[in-house]
N, CA and C atoms as an extended XYZ file, in Angstrom:
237
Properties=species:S:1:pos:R:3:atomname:S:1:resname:S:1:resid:I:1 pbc="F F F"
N        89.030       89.734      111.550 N   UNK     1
C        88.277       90.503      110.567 CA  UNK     1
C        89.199       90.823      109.398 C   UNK     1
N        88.791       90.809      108.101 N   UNK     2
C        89.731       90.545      106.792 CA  UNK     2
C        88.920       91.303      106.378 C   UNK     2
N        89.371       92.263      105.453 N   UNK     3
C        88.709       93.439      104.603 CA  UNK     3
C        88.732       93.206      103.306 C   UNK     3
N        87.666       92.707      102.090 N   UNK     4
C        87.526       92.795      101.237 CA  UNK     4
C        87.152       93.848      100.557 C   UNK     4
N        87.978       94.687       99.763 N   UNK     5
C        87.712       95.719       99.749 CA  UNK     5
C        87.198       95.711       97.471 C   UNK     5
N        87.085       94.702       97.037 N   UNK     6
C        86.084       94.684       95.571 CA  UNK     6
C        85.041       94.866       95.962 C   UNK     6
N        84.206       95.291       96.612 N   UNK     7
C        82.854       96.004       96.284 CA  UNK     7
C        82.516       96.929       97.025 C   UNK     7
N        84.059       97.639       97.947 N   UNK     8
C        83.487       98.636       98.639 CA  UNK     8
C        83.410      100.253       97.835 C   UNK     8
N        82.556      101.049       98.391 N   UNK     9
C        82.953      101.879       97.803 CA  UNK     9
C        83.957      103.163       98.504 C   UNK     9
N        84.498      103.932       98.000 N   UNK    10
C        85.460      105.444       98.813 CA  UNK    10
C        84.844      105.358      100.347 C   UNK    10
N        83.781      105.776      100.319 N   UNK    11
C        83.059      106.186      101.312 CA  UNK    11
C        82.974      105.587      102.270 C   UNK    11
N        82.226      103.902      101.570 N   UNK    12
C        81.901      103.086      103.109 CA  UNK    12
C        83.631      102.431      103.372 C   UNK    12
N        84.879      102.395      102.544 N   UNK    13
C        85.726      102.286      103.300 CA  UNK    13
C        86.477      103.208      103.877 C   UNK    13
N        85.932      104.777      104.162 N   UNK    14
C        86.227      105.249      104.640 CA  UNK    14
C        85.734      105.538      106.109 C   UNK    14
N        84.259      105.037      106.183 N   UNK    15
C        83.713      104.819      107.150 CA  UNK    15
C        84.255      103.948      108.154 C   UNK    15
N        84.555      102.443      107.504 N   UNK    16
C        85.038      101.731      108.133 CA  UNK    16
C        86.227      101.963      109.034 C   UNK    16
N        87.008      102.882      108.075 N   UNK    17
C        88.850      102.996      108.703 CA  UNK    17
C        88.145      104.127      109.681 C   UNK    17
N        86.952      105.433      110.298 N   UNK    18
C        86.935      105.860      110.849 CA  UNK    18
C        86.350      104.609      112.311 C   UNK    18
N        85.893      103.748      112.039 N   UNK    19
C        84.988      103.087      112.958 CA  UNK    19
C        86.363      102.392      113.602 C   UNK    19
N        87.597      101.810      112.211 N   UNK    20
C        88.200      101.401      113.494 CA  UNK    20
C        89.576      102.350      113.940 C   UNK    20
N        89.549      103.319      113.883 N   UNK    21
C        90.525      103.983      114.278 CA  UNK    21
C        89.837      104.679      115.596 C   UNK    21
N        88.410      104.578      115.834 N   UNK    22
C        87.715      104.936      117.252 CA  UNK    22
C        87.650      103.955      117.858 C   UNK    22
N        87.702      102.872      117.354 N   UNK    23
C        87.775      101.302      118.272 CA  UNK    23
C        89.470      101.088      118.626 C   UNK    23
N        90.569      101.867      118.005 N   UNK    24
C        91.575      101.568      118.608 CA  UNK    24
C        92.155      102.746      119.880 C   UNK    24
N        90.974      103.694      119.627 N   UNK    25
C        91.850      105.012      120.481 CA  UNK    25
C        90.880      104.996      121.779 C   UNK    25
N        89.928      104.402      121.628 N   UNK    26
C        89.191      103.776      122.816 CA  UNK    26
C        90.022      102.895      123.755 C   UNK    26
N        90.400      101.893      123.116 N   UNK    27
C        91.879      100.980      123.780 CA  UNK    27
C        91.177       99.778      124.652 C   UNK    27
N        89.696       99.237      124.643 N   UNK    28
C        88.802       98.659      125.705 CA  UNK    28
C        89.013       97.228      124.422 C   UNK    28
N        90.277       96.953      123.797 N   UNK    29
C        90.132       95.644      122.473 CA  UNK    29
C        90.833       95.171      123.207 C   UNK    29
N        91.377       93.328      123.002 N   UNK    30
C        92.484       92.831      123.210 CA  UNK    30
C        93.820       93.328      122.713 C   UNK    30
N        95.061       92.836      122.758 N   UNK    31
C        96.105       93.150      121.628 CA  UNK    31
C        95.841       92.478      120.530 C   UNK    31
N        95.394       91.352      120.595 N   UNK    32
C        95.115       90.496      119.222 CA  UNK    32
C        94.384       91.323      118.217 C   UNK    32
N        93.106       91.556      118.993 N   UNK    33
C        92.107       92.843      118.561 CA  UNK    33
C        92.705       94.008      117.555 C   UNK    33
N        93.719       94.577      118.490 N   UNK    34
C        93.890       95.550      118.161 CA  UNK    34
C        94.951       95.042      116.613 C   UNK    34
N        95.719       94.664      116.950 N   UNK    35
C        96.780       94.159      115.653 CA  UNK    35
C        95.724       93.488      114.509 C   UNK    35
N        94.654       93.397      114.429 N   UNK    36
C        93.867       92.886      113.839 CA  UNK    36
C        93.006       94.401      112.738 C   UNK    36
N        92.827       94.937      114.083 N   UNK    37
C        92.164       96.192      113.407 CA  UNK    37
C        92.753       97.152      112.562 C   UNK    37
N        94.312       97.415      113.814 N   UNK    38
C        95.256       98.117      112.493 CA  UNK    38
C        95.275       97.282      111.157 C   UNK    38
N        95.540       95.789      110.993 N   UNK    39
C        96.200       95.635      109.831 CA  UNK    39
C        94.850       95.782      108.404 C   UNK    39
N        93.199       95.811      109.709 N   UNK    40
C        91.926       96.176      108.231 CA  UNK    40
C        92.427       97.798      108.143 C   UNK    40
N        92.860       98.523      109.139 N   UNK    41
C        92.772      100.083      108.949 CA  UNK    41
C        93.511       99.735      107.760 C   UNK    41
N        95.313       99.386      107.614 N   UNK    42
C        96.148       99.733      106.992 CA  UNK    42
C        95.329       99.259      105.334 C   UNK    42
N        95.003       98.034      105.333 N   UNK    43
C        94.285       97.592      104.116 CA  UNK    43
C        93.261       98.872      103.411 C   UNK    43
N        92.312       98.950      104.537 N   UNK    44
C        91.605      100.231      104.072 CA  UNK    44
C        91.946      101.573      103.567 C   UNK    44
N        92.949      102.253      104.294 N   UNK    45
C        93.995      103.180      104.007 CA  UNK    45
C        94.649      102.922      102.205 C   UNK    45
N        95.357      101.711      102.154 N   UNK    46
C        95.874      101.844      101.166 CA  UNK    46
C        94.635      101.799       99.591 C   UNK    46
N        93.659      101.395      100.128 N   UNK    47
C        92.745      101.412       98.802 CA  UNK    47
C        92.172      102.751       98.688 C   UNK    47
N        92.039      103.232      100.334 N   UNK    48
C        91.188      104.672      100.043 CA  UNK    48
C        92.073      105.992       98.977 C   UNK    48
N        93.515      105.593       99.379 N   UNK    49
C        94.606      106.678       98.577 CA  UNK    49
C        94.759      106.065       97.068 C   UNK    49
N        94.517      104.714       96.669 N   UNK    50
C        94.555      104.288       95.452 CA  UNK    50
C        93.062      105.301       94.797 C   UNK    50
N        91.973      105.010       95.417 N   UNK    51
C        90.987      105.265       94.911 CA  UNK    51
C        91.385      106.908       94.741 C   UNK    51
N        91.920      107.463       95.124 N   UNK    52
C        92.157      108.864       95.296 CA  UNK    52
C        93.439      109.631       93.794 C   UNK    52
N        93.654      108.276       94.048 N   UNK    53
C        94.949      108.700       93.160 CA  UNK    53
C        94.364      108.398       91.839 C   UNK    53
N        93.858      107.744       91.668 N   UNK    54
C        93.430      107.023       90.359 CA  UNK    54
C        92.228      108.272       90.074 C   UNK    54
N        90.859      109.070       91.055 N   UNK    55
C        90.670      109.913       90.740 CA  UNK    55
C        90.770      111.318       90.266 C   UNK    55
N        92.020      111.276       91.011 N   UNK    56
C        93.275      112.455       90.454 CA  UNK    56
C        93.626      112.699       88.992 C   UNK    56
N        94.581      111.098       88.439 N   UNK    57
C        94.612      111.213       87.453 CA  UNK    57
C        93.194      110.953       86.091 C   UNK    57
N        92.271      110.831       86.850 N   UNK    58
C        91.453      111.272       85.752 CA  UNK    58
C        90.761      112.486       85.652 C   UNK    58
N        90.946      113.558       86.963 N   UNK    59
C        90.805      114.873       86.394 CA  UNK    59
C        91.563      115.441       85.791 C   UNK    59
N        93.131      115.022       86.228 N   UNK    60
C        94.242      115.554       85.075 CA  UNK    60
C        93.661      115.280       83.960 C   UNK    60
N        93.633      114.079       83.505 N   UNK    61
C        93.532      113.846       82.394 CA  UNK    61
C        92.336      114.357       81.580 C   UNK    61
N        91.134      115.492       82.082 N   UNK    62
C        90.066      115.803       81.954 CA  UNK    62
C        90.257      117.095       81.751 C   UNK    62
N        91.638      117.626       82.285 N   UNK    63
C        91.426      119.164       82.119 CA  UNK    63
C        92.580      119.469       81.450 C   UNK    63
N        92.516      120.047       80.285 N   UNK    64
C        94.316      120.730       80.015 CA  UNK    64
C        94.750      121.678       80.846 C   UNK    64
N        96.181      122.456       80.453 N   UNK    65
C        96.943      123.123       81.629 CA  UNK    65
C        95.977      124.813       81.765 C   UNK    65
N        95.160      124.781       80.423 N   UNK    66
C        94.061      125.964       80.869 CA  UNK    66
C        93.125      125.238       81.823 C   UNK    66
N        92.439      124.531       82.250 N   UNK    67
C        91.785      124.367       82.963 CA  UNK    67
C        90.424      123.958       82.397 C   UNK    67
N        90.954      123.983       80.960 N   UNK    68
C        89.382      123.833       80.102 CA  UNK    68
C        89.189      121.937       79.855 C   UNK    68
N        88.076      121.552       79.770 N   UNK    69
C        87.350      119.973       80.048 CA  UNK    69
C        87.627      119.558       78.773 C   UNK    69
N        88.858      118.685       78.830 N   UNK    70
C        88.938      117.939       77.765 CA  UNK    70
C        88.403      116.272       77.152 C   UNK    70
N        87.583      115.426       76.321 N   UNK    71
C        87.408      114.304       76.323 CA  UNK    71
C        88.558      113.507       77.195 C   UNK    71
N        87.773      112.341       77.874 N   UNK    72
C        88.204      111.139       78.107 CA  UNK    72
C        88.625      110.439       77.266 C   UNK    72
N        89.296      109.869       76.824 N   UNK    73
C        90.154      108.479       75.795 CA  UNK    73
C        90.301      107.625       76.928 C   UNK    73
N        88.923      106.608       76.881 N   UNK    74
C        89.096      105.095       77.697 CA  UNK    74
C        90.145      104.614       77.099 C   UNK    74
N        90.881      104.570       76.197 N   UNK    75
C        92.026      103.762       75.892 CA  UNK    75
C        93.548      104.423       76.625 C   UNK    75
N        93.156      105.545       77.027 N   UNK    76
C        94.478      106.027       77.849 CA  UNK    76
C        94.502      105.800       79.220 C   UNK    76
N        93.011      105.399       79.715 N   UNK    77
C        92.696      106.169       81.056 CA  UNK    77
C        93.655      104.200       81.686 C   UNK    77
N        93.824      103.655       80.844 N   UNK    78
C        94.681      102.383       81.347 CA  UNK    78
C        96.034      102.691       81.728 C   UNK    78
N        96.670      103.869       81.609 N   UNK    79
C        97.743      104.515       81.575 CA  UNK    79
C        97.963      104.538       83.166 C   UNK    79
């Protein structure tokens, strides 16, 4: 199983990394199985904290250090 993760969204790959992190603590997989599942968890993992991070910096970038809602500049948000 190979995780394409361009059209997932936060959610359903977060779903996924819960589905297989209960399919590994169950322990009823092969080893193949299992080295298989960690390496979609780890895939999944690293996009779910990208997606996280990348939402981060666009609330920074949304609020000044008052806390007040500042415009977006699509030309920064490449930053």
């Amino acid at each position: 199983m190979s995780i394409n993760t361009e059209d997932l969204t936060f959610e359903d790959a977060m779903n996924q990394l819960e589905m297989i992190v209960e399919k590994l603590q169950n322990g009823n997989i092969s080893l193949a199985e299992s080295m298989a599942a960690f390496q979609d968890g780890m895939t999944l993992s690293q996009y779910c904290a990208n997606e996280l991070e990348s939402a981060e910096k666009t609330m920074t970038k949304l609020m000044d250090d008052a806390g007040k809602l500042q415009p977006l500049d699509d030309k920064q948000e490449e930053n």
